[in-house]
PDB file of C-alpha atoms in Angstrom:
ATOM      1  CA  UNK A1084      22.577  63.942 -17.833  1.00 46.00           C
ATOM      2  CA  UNK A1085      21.493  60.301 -18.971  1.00 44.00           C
ATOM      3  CA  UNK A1086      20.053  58.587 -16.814  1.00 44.00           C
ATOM      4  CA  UNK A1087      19.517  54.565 -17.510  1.00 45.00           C
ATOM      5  CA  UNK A1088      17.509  52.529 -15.298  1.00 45.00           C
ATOM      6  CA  UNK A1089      17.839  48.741 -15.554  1.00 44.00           C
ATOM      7  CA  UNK A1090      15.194  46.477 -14.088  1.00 47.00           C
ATOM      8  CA  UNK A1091      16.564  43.026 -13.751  1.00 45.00           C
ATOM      9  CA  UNK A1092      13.965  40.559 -13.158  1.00 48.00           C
ATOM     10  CA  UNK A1093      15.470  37.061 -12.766  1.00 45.00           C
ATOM     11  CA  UNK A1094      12.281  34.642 -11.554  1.00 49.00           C
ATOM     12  CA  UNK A1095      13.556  30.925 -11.303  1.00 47.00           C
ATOM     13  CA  UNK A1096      11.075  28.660 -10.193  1.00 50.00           C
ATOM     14  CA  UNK A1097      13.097  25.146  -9.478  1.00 46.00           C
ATOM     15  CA  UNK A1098      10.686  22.325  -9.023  1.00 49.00           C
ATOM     16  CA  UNK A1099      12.495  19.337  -7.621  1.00 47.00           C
ATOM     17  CA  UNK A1100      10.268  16.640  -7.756  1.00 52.00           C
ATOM     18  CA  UNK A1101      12.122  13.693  -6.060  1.00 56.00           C
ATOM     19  CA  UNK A1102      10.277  10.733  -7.059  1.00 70.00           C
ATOM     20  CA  UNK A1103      11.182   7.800  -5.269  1.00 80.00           C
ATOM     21  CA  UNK A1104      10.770   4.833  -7.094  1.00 87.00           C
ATOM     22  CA  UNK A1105       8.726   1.497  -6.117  1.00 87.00           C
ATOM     23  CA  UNK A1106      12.343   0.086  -5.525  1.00 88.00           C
ATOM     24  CA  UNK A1107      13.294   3.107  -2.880  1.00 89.00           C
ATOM     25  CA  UNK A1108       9.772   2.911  -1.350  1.00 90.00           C
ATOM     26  CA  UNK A1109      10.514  -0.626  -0.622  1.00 90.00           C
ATOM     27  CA  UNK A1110      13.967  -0.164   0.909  1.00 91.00           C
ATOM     28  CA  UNK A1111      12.666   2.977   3.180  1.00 91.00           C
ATOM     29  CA  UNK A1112      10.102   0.697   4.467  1.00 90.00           C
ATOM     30  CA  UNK A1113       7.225   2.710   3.040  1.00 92.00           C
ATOM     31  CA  UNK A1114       6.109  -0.739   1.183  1.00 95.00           C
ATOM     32  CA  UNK A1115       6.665  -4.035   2.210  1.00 97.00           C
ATOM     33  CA  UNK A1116       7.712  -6.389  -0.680  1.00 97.00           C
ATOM     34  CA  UNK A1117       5.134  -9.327  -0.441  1.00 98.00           C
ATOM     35  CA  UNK A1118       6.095 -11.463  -3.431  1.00 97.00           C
ATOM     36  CA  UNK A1119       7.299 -14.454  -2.018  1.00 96.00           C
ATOM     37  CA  UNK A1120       3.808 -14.910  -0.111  1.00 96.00           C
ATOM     38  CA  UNK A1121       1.969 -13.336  -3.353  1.00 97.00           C
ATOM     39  CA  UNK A1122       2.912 -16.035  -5.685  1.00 96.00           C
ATOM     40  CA  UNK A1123       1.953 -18.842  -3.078  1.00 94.00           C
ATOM     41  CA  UNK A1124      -1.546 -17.037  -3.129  1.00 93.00           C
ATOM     42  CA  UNK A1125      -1.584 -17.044  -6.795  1.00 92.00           C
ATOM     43  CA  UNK A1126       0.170 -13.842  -7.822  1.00 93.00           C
ATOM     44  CA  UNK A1127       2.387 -14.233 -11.183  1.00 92.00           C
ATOM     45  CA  UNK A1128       4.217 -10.203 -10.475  1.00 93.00           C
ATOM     46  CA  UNK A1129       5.487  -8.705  -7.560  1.00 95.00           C
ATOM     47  CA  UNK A1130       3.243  -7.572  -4.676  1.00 97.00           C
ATOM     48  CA  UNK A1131       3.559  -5.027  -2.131  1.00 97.00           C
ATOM     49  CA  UNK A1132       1.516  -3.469   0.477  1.00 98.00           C
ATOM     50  CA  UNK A1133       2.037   0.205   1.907  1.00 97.00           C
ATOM     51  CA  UNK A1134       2.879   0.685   5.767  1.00 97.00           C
ATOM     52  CA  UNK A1135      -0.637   1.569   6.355  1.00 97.00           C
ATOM     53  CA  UNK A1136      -2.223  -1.697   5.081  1.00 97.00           C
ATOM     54  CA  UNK A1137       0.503  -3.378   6.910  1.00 97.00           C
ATOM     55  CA  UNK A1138      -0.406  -1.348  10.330  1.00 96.00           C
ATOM     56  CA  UNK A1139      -3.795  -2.132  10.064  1.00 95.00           C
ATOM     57  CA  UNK A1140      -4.673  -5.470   8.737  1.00 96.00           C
ATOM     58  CA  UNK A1141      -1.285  -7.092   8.549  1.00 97.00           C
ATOM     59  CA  UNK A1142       0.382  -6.232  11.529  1.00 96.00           C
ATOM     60  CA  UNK A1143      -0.147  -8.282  15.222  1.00 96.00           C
ATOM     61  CA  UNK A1144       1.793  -9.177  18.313  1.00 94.00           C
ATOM     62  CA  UNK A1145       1.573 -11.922  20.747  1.00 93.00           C
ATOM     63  CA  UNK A1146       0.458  -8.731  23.023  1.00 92.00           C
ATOM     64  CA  UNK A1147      -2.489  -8.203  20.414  1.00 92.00           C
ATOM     65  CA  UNK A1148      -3.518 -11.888  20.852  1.00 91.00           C
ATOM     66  CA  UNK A1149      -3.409 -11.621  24.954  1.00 91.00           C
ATOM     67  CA  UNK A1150      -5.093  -8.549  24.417  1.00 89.00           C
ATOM     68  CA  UNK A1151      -7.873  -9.364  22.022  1.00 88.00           C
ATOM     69  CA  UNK A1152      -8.136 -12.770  22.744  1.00 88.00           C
ATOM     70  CA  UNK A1153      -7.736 -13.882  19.448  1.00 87.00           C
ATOM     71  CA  UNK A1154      -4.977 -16.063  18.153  1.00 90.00           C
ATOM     72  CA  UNK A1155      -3.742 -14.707  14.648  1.00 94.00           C
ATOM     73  CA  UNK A1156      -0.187 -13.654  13.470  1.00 95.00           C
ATOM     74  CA  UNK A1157       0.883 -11.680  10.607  1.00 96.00           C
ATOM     75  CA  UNK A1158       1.770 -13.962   7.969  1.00 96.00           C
ATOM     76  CA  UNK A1159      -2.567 -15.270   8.351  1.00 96.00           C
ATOM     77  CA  UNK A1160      -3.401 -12.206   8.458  1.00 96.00           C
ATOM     78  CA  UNK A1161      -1.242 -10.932   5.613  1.00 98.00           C
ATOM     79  CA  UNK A1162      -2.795 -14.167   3.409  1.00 97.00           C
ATOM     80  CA  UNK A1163      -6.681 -12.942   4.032  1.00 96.00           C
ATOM     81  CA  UNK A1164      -5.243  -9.587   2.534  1.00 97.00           C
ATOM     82  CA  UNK A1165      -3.525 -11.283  -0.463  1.00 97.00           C
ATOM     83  CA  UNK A1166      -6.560 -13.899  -1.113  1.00 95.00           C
ATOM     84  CA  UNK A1167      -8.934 -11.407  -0.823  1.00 95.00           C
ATOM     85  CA  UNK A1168      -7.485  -9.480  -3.383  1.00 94.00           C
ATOM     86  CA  UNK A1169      -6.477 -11.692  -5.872  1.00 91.00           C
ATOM     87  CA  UNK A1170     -10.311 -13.310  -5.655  1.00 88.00           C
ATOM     88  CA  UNK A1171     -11.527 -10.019  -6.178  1.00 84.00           C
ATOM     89  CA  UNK A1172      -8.765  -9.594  -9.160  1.00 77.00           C
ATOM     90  CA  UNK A1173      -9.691 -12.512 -11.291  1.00 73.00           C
ATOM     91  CA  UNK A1174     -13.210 -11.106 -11.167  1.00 73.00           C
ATOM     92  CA  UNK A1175     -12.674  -7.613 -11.824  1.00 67.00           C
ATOM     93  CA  UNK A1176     -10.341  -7.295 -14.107  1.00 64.00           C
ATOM     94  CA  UNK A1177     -10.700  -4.208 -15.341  1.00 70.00           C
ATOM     95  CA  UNK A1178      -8.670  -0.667 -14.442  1.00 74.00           C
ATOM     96  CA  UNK A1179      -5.543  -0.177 -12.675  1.00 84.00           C
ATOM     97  CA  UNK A1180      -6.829   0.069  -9.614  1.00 87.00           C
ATOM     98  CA  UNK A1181      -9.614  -2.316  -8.048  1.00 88.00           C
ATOM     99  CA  UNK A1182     -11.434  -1.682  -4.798  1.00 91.00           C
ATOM    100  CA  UNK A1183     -11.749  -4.856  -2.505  1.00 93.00           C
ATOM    101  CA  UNK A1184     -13.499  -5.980   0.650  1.00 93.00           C
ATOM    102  CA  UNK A1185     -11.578  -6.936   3.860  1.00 94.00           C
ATOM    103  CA  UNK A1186     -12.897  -8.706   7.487  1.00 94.00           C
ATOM    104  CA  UNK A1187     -10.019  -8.111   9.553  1.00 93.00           C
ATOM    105  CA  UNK A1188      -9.873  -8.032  13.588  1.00 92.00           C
ATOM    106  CA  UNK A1189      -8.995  -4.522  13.860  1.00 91.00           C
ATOM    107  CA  UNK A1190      -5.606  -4.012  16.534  1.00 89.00           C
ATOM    108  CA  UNK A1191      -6.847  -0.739  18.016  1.00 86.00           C
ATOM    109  CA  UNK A1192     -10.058  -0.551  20.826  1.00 84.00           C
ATOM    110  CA  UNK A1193     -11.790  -2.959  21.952  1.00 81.00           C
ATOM    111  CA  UNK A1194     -13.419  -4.981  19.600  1.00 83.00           C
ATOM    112  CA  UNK A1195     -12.127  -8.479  18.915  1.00 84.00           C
ATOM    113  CA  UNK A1196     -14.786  -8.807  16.082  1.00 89.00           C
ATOM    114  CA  UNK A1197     -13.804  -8.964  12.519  1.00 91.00           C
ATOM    115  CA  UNK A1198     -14.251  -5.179  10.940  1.00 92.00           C
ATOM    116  CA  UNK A1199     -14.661  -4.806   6.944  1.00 94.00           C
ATOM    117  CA  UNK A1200     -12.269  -2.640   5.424  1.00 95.00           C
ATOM    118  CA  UNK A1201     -12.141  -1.985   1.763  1.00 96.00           C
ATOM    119  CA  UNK A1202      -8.517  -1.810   0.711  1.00 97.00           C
ATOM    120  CA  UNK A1203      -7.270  -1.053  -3.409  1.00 95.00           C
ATOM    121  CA  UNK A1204      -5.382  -3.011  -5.357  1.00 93.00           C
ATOM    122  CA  UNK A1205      -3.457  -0.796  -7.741  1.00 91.00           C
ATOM    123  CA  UNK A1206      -1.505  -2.402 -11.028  1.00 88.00           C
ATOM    124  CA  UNK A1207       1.451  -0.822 -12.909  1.00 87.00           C
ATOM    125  CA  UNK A1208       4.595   0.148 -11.301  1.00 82.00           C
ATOM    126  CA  UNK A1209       7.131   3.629 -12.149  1.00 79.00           C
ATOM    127  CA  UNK A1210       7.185   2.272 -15.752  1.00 83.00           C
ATOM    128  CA  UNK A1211       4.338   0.508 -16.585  1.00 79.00           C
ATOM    129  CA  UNK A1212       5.845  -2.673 -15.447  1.00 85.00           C
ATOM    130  CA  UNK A1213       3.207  -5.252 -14.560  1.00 88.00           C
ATOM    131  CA  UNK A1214       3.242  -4.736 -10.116  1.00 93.00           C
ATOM    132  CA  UNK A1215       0.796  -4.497  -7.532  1.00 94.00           C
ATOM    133  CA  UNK A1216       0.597  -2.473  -4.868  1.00 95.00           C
ATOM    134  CA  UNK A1217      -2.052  -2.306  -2.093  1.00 96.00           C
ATOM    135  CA  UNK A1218      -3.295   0.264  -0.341  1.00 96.00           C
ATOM    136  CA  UNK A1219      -5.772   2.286   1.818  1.00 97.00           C
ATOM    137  CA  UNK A1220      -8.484   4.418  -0.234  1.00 95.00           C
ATOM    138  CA  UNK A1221      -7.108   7.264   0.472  1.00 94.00           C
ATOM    139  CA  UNK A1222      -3.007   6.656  -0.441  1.00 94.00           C
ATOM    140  CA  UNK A1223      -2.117   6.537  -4.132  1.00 83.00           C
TER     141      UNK A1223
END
């Protein structure tokens, strides 16, 4: 009697990495394409900032100016983030990513003083091309 034992072993390891590209990140809203502004503030490439920079120094309401009792609006608020950054730029020009200091009236609480925040500034898009994207600390 011949016995035959046959150990099949198949082990597939499938790694889908979807990467979604600057240009996807954009149209799902994740970033918000800030060019048009950007070059006014002395940007030559494209500029974006993620949702959460947006959320928390870009973003206010007529609601947040009842509320806080100060009278800003997005696109003043979005032009302290831009200046800021390219100030910071054309000193520190070194890396592809650059840490920079932000006073910003924070939405949330209370407070309707002007809160530092230290936001990046991170160069090079999917392919190397010359972009800028900017970001919390924490996001990459």
């Amino acid at each position: 009697m011949h016995t035959h034992t046959h150990t099949h072993t198949h082990t597939h390891t499938h790694t889908h990495t979807h990467t979604h590209t600057r240009a996807d990140l954009i149209e799902d809203g994740d970033l918000v394409d800030v060019s048009t502004l950007a070059r006014e503030a002395g940007f030559k490439v494209p500029v974006a900032v993620t949702r959460a920079v947006w959320a928390d120094c870009v973003a206010w309401s007529q609601d947040d100016t009842k509320r806080k009792r100060v009278p800003q609006d997005e696109e003043g608020r979005l032009w302290d983030v831009l200046f800021m950054a390219r100030n910071f730029a054309a000193r520190n020009a070194q890396g592809n990513r650059v840490p920079f200091a932000l006073h910003r009236v924070p939405r949330e609480g209370k407070g309707h003083q002007a809160r530092i925040v230290t936001l990046h500034m991170h160069i090079g898009g999917d392919n190397g091309e010359p972009v800028i994207t900017i970001m919390q600390p924490t996001e990459d």
